[in-house]
Coordinates of C-alpha atoms and ligand atoms in Angstrom, one line a residue:
M1 CA 141.9 101.3 149.7
H2 CA 145.6 101.0 149.2
G3 CA 146.4 98.1 147.0
V4 CA 145.1 95.4 144.7
V5 CA 146.0 91.8 145.4
V6 CA 146.0 89.8 142.1
R7 CA 145.9 86.0 142.2
Y8 CA 146.7 83.6 139.4
H9 CA 146.2 79.8 139.1
E10 CA 149.5 78.5 140.1
I11 CA 148.5 75.0 139.6
A12 CA 148.5 75.3 135.8
L13 CA 152.1 76.6 135.8
K14 CA 155.0 74.2 135.6
G15 CA 158.7 74.6 136.1
G16 CA 160.3 77.5 134.3
N17 CA 157.0 78.5 132.8
R18 CA 156.0 80.0 136.1
Q19 CA 158.7 82.7 136.1
R20 CA 157.9 83.7 132.5
F21 CA 154.2 83.8 133.3
V22 CA 154.6 85.9 136.3
A23 CA 157.1 88.3 134.8
R24 CA 154.8 88.8 131.8
L25 CA 151.7 89.2 133.9
V26 CA 153.4 91.8 136.1
E27 CA 154.5 93.7 133.0
N28 CA 151.0 93.5 131.4
L29 CA 149.4 94.7 134.6
R30 CA 151.8 97.6 134.7
V31 CA 151.0 98.6 131.2
V32 CA 147.2 98.3 131.5
T33 CA 147.2 100.4 134.6
A34 CA 149.7 103.0 133.4
G35 CA 148.7 106.5 134.3
L36 CA 146.0 105.4 136.7
G37 CA 147.9 105.8 139.9
V38 CA 149.6 102.4 140.4
R39 CA 152.9 103.2 142.2
S40 CA 154.4 99.8 141.7
A41 CA 153.6 96.2 140.8
Q42 CA 155.3 93.6 143.0
S43 CA 155.5 89.9 142.6
L44 CA 155.2 87.8 145.8
P45 CA 154.9 84.1 146.1
G46 CA 151.6 83.2 144.5
R47 CA 150.3 86.7 144.0
I48 CA 151.0 90.1 142.6
V49 CA 150.4 93.3 144.6
L50 CA 149.6 96.6 142.9
W51 CA 150.5 99.5 145.3
L52 CA 148.2 102.4 144.8
A53 CA 148.7 106.1 145.2
D54 CA 146.1 108.0 147.3
D55 CA 144.5 109.5 144.2
A56 CA 144.5 106.3 142.2
A57 CA 141.5 105.7 139.7
V58 CA 140.4 102.6 141.6
D59 CA 137.3 101.8 139.5
E60 CA 139.2 102.0 136.2
I61 CA 142.1 99.9 137.6
R62 CA 139.6 97.3 138.7
A63 CA 138.0 97.2 135.3
R64 CA 141.4 96.8 133.6
V65 CA 142.6 94.1 136.0
A66 CA 139.4 92.3 135.4
T67 CA 140.1 91.9 131.7
T68 CA 143.8 91.1 131.9
F69 CA 144.4 87.5 130.9
G70 CA 146.3 85.5 133.5
V71 CA 144.4 87.0 136.4
A72 CA 142.3 84.4 138.2
N73 CA 140.8 86.8 140.7
F74 CA 141.8 89.9 142.6
S75 CA 140.7 92.0 145.6
C76 CA 141.0 95.6 146.6
A77 CA 142.9 95.7 149.9
V78 CA 143.6 97.9 152.8
E79 CA 147.2 98.3 153.8
T80 CA 148.3 98.1 157.4
S81 CA 151.6 98.0 159.2
C82 CA 153.0 94.6 159.6
D83 CA 152.1 93.8 163.2
L84 CA 149.3 91.6 164.4
E85 CA 147.5 94.4 166.3
A86 CA 147.2 96.5 163.2
I87 CA 146.1 93.6 161.1
R88 CA 143.5 92.6 163.7
T89 CA 142.1 96.2 163.7
A90 CA 141.8 96.1 159.9
V91 CA 140.2 92.7 159.9
L92 CA 137.6 93.7 162.5
A93 CA 136.8 96.8 160.4
E94 CA 136.3 94.6 157.3
A95 CA 134.1 92.3 159.3
A96 CA 132.1 95.1 160.8
A97 CA 131.3 96.5 157.3
Q98 CA 129.7 93.2 156.3
Q99 CA 126.5 91.1 156.7
F100 CA 127.4 87.4 157.1
T101 CA 126.6 84.4 159.2
S102 CA 129.8 82.4 158.6
F103 CA 133.4 83.4 157.8
R104 CA 137.0 82.3 157.6
I105 CA 140.3 84.0 157.5
A106 CA 142.8 83.1 154.8
T107 CA 146.3 84.2 155.5
R108 CA 149.4 84.1 153.2
R109 CA 152.7 84.9 154.7
A110 CA 155.2 86.1 152.1
D111 CA 157.4 87.3 154.9
K112 CA 158.7 84.2 156.7
Q113 CA 160.3 86.5 159.4
F114 CA 156.8 87.3 160.6
P115 CA 156.6 85.7 164.1
Y116 CA 153.4 83.8 163.5
T117 CA 152.7 81.1 161.0
S118 CA 149.7 81.5 158.6
P119 CA 147.5 78.9 160.5
A120 CA 148.4 80.7 163.8
V121 CA 147.3 84.1 162.3
N122 CA 144.1 82.4 161.0
A123 CA 143.3 81.1 164.5
L124 CA 144.1 84.4 166.3
L125 CA 142.1 86.6 163.9
G126 CA 139.3 84.1 163.6
K127 CA 138.9 84.2 167.3
A128 CA 138.9 88.0 167.3
V129 CA 136.2 88.1 164.6
Q130 CA 134.2 85.5 166.4
D131 CA 134.4 87.4 169.7
A132 CA 133.4 90.7 168.0
T133 CA 130.5 89.4 165.9
G134 CA 129.4 86.2 167.3
R135 CA 129.5 84.6 163.8
A136 CA 130.7 81.1 163.2
V137 CA 133.9 80.0 161.5
D138 CA 133.3 77.8 158.5
L139 CA 136.4 76.6 156.6
E140 CA 134.5 74.8 153.9
R141 CA 131.8 77.2 152.7
P142 CA 132.1 80.5 154.4
E143 CA 129.8 83.4 153.4
L144 CA 132.7 85.8 154.0
T145 CA 136.4 85.2 153.4
I146 CA 138.8 87.8 154.8
S147 CA 142.2 87.5 153.1
V148 CA 145.4 88.6 154.8
E149 CA 148.6 88.9 152.9
I150 CA 151.7 89.5 155.1
L151 CA 154.6 91.1 153.2
P152 CA 158.0 92.1 154.5
R153 CA 157.1 95.7 155.3
A154 CA 153.3 95.8 155.2
A155 CA 150.2 93.6 155.3
F156 CA 147.1 93.7 153.1
V157 CA 143.6 92.9 154.3
S158 CA 140.8 92.3 151.7
R159 CA 137.5 90.6 151.4
R160 CA 135.6 90.6 148.1
K161 CA 137.3 88.5 145.4
E162 CA 136.5 89.8 141.9
P163 CA 136.9 87.4 139.0
G164 CA 139.5 87.8 136.3
P165 CA 139.4 86.2 132.9
G166 CA 141.9 83.4 133.8
G167 CA 144.1 82.0 131.0
L168 CA 147.7 83.1 130.2
P169 CA 149.1 86.6 129.9
V170 CA 148.8 88.0 126.4
S171 CA 151.9 87.5 124.2
I172 CA 153.4 84.8 126.2
S173 CA 152.4 82.1 123.7
G174 CA 153.4 84.1 120.6
R175 CA 151.5 85.5 117.7
V176 CA 148.6 84.2 115.5
T177 CA 146.5 85.8 112.8
C178 CA 142.7 85.4 112.9
L179 CA 140.5 85.5 109.9
L180 CA 137.8 87.7 111.2
S181 CA 134.4 88.0 109.4
G182 CA 131.7 90.2 110.8
G183 CA 130.0 87.1 112.2
I184 CA 129.6 85.6 115.6
D185 CA 132.2 82.9 115.6
S186 CA 135.5 84.4 114.6
P187 CA 135.7 87.1 117.3
V188 CA 135.1 84.3 119.9
A189 CA 137.9 82.2 118.3
A190 CA 140.2 85.2 118.6
Y191 CA 139.3 85.8 122.2
R192 CA 140.0 82.2 123.1
M193 CA 143.5 82.4 121.5
M194 CA 144.2 85.6 123.4
Q195 CA 143.1 83.9 126.6
R196 CA 145.7 81.2 125.9
G197 CA 148.4 83.9 125.8
C198 CA 148.5 84.7 122.0
R199 CA 148.7 88.2 120.6
V200 CA 146.2 88.1 117.7
A201 CA 146.4 90.0 114.5
F202 CA 143.3 90.2 112.2
V203 CA 142.5 89.8 108.5
H204 CA 139.1 90.8 107.1
F205 CA 138.0 90.2 103.6
H206 CA 135.2 92.3 102.2
G207 CA 133.3 91.9 99.0
G208 CA 133.9 95.4 97.7
P209 CA 133.1 96.6 95.1
Y210 CA 130.2 94.1 94.9
T211 CA 129.1 94.6 98.5
D212 CA 128.7 97.7 100.7
R213 CA 131.2 98.2 103.5
T214 CA 129.0 97.0 106.4
S215 CA 131.0 93.9 107.0
L216 CA 134.2 96.0 107.2
E217 CA 132.6 98.4 109.7
K218 CA 131.6 95.4 111.8
A219 CA 135.1 93.9 111.6
R220 CA 136.6 97.2 112.8
E221 CA 134.1 97.5 115.6
L222 CA 134.9 93.9 116.7
V223 CA 138.7 94.5 116.6
H224 CA 138.2 97.8 118.5
H225 CA 136.3 95.8 121.1
L226 CA 138.8 92.9 121.3
T227 CA 141.7 95.3 121.6
R228 CA 140.8 95.9 125.2
F229 CA 142.1 92.4 126.0
Q230 CA 145.5 92.9 124.3
L231 CA 145.8 96.7 124.2
R232 CA 146.9 96.9 120.6
S233 CA 145.9 95.1 117.5
D234 CA 146.7 95.0 113.8
L235 CA 144.0 94.6 111.2
W236 CA 144.5 93.8 107.6
V237 CA 141.6 94.7 105.3
V238 CA 141.6 92.9 102.0
P239 CA 139.1 93.7 99.1
F240 CA 138.0 90.4 97.9
G241 CA 135.2 91.0 95.5
A242 CA 137.3 91.1 92.3
I243 CA 139.0 87.9 93.3
Q244 CA 135.6 86.2 93.9
A245 CA 134.4 87.4 90.6
E246 CA 137.3 85.7 88.9
I247 CA 136.5 82.5 90.8
V248 CA 132.9 82.8 89.8
A249 CA 133.8 83.2 86.2
R250 CA 136.0 80.1 86.1
V251 CA 135.1 77.4 88.5
P252 CA 132.0 75.2 89.1
R253 CA 129.3 76.9 91.2
T254 CA 129.3 74.1 93.8
H255 CA 133.0 74.7 94.6
R256 CA 132.9 78.5 94.9
V257 CA 132.9 78.6 98.7
V258 CA 135.7 76.2 99.1
L259 CA 137.8 78.1 96.6
Y260 CA 137.0 81.4 98.2
R261 CA 138.2 80.0 101.5
R262 CA 141.4 78.5 100.0
M263 CA 142.2 81.9 98.5
M264 CA 141.5 83.6 101.8
L265 CA 143.9 81.3 103.6
R266 CA 146.7 81.8 101.1
I267 CA 146.4 85.6 101.4
A268 CA 146.0 85.5 105.1
S269 CA 149.1 83.2 105.4
A270 CA 151.2 85.8 103.6
L271 CA 149.9 88.6 105.8
A272 CA 150.5 86.4 108.9
A273 CA 154.1 85.8 107.9
R274 CA 154.5 89.6 107.7
S275 CA 153.4 90.0 111.3
K276 CA 155.5 86.9 112.4
S277 CA 152.4 84.9 113.3
R278 CA 153.0 81.1 113.7
A279 CA 149.4 80.1 112.9
L280 CA 146.1 81.1 111.4
V281 CA 142.9 81.0 113.5
T282 CA 139.4 80.6 112.1
G283 CA 135.9 80.5 113.7
E284 CA 135.1 77.1 112.1
S285 CA 133.0 74.7 114.1
L286 CA 132.5 71.1 112.8
G287 CA 129.4 70.6 110.8
Q288 CA 128.0 74.1 111.3
V289 CA 127.7 74.9 107.6
A290 CA 128.5 73.3 104.3
S291 CA 132.1 74.5 104.3
Q292 CA 132.8 73.1 107.7
T293 CA 132.6 69.4 107.1
L294 CA 135.8 67.4 107.9
E295 CA 136.3 66.9 104.1
N296 CA 136.0 70.6 103.4
M297 CA 138.1 71.8 106.3
E298 CA 140.8 69.5 105.2
I299 CA 140.8 70.7 101.6
I300 CA 140.6 74.3 102.7
A301 CA 143.5 74.1 105.1
A302 CA 145.6 72.3 102.5
A303 CA 145.9 75.5 100.6
T304 CA 148.5 76.7 103.1
P305 CA 151.4 75.0 104.9
M306 CA 150.7 77.2 107.9
L307 CA 149.2 75.7 111.0
V308 CA 145.4 76.4 111.0
L309 CA 143.8 76.5 114.5
R310 CA 140.1 76.3 115.1
P311 CA 139.5 76.9 118.7
L312 CA 135.7 76.5 118.3
V313 CA 135.8 73.2 116.4
G314 CA 134.0 71.2 119.2
M315 CA 131.6 73.9 120.4
D316 CA 127.9 74.1 119.8
K317 CA 126.5 77.2 118.3
S318 CA 124.6 78.0 121.5
E319 CA 127.9 77.8 123.5
I320 CA 129.6 80.1 121.1
I321 CA 126.7 82.6 121.2
A322 CA 126.8 82.5 125.0
Q323 CA 130.5 83.3 125.0
A324 CA 130.1 86.0 122.4
E325 CA 127.6 87.6 124.7
R326 CA 129.9 87.4 127.8
I327 CA 132.8 88.9 126.0
G328 CA 130.7 91.7 124.5
T329 CA 131.0 90.9 120.8
L330 CA 127.5 89.5 120.1
A331 CA 125.7 92.8 119.7
T332 CA 128.0 93.8 116.9
S333 CA 128.2 90.4 115.3
I334 CA 124.4 90.1 114.8
L335 CA 124.1 93.5 113.0
P336 CA 123.0 92.9 109.4
D337 CA 125.8 93.1 106.9
Q338 CA 126.7 92.1 103.3
D339 CA 129.2 89.3 103.9
C340 CA 131.5 88.5 101.0
C341 CA 131.1 84.8 101.5
S342 CA 127.5 84.9 100.6
L343 CA 128.3 86.5 97.3
F344 CA 127.4 84.4 94.3
V345 CA 127.0 81.3 96.4
P346 CA 124.6 78.6 95.2
P347 CA 121.9 77.2 97.5
H348 CA 123.7 73.8 97.7
P349 CA 127.5 74.1 97.8
T350 CA 129.5 70.9 98.0
T351 CA 130.0 69.4 101.4
H352 CA 132.7 67.1 100.3
A353 CA 135.1 68.7 97.9
T354 CA 137.9 66.3 96.8
A355 CA 141.5 67.3 96.3
A356 CA 141.3 66.3 92.7
E357 CA 138.2 68.5 92.0
V358 CA 139.8 71.5 93.7
A359 CA 143.1 71.0 91.9
A360 CA 141.3 70.8 88.6
A361 CA 139.2 73.9 89.4
E362 CA 142.3 75.9 90.4
T363 CA 144.1 75.2 87.1
A364 CA 141.6 77.6 85.6
L365 CA 142.9 80.3 87.9
D366 CA 146.2 82.2 88.1
V367 CA 146.4 81.6 91.8
T368 CA 149.7 83.4 92.3
A369 CA 148.5 86.5 90.5
L370 CA 145.2 86.5 92.5
V371 CA 147.1 86.2 95.8
E372 CA 149.4 89.0 94.7
Q373 CA 146.4 91.1 93.8
G374 CA 144.9 90.6 97.3
L375 CA 148.2 91.4 99.0
T376 CA 148.8 94.5 96.9
A377 CA 145.3 95.9 97.8
A378 CA 145.5 94.9 101.5
E379 CA 145.5 97.9 103.9
H380 CA 146.8 97.9 107.4
E381 CA 145.0 99.5 110.3
R382 CA 146.3 99.7 113.9
F383 CA 144.1 99.8 117.0
V384 CA 145.3 100.9 120.4
Y385 CA 143.3 100.6 123.6
P386 CA 143.7 104.0 125.3
T387 CA 145.6 104.1 128.5
P388 CA 146.0 107.5 130.2
A389 CA 149.7 107.2 129.9
A390 CA 149.2 106.5 126.2
D391 CA 152.0 104.2 126.4
A392 CA 150.2 101.2 125.2
R393 CA 152.6 100.8 122.4
S394 CA 155.3 99.5 124.6
V395 CA 152.8 97.4 126.2
A396 CA 152.1 94.0 126.8
G397 CA 154.7 93.7 124.3
G398 CA 158.1 94.7 124.7
E399 CA 158.2 91.5 122.6
A400 CA 159.7 91.7 119.1
Ligands
LIG501 P1 131.8 83.6 111.5 O1 130.6 83.6 112.5 O2 133.1 83.8 112.1 O3 131.5 84.4 110.3 P2 130.6 81.4 110.2 O4 129.9 80.4 111.1 O5 129.8 82.4 109.4 O6 131.8 82.1 111.0 P3 131.9 80.7 107.7 O7 131.2 81.8 107.0 O8 131.9 79.3 107.1 O9 131.4 80.4 109.2 O10 133.4 81.1 108.0 C1 134.3 80.3 108.6 C2 135.5 81.1 109.0 O11 136.1 81.6 107.9 C3 135.1 82.3 109.9 O12 134.9 81.9 111.2 C4 136.3 83.1 109.7 O13 137.4 82.7 110.5 C5 136.6 82.9 108.2 N1 136.0 83.9 107.4 C6 134.8 83.8 106.7 N2 134.5 85.0 106.1 C7 135.5 85.8 106.3 C8 135.8 87.2 105.9 N3 134.9 87.8 105.2 N4 136.9 87.7 106.3 C9 137.8 87.0 107.1 N5 137.6 85.7 107.5 C10 136.4 85.1 107.1
LIG502 MG1 130.3 84.2 108.7

């Protein structure tokens, strides 16, 4: 095994975006694999090749490439010299190591000096495999695809494609700040934004001193887990219990949840501005609970001029749970906790708060002072996904 051939979905990339995408993906791959024995990362038309040292930590490299956004799929590949005979030998060796009834050869020629076109190489190698194994060529649904990449000074032969997470390379789309509870939804919302190329910072509100710290422990665990996808994360922890107590003392019971949320959004916006985020992200999904009706979402988001993104808004709970399981956050999310939002909440909160009611309720509060109180008490924590080169800080983000 000498290299890893990484493929991305070119079709989704238009014009000047493609260059930025590829440059960012190459840089992110370099950083995630730092210290693992990748000698260099090279961009070729339509793919990226990681050249490996003899003692490279192949399994760890595979695991990291598999969680790098922007990677559609990848294969571990054998390097050969750039002549047809050597390539044929490597292809036959791959075929001999496999059980299959049908196959095809997929050649890409990054070196146009190579004397044969890709279809010609496919035909020559296809015939060689057919002669050696007696298996049939099937261009539509082959059991085995052997890929050949012909580069200027070497060729790579690979077979098994391993899936990547798709999406866009982290940090290419800018920064957002996610309101992260300890629940199921918001970690999935954060993941979906990372997958679209955002670097995500987190804000967690806990009910201290009225609740224990279980929700905070869960939030930390979730950020730790999600950091594997972006290599470093910022978490802001905001004690919210005293602010809630003030709301409880002064506004109608039915409107507590809406007012909690508005206050959370104001505080989160100020923290987001500090980390240069352009938007807030929540795990809201339409109609899931009382606070997530169209009316309430509108009133809640009106508390801040900042853009509020809700990547799960059109998803069913079952779809969200399935994704939480796939990305590995579900097990933590379902642990019991004392969530601040359930503090002092009546059994039937309003599902259609009006702007006038909310404005009236908030006149009883010193909103500016409460926001300031939250910001003063907010604590910052930093998470870094360990790379052997411990150079994650420069990572995926030479960006400002
Ligand atoms: P989740 O599963 O993310 O907790 P939920 O279905 O429980 O969502 P709500 O409790 O209505 O829904 O919360 C809606 C959104 O508000 C959450 O997805 C999250 O973005 C934000 N939020 C709620 N509680 C907190 C908290 N304690 N800290 C930070 N954000 C929160
Ligand atoms: Mg929740």
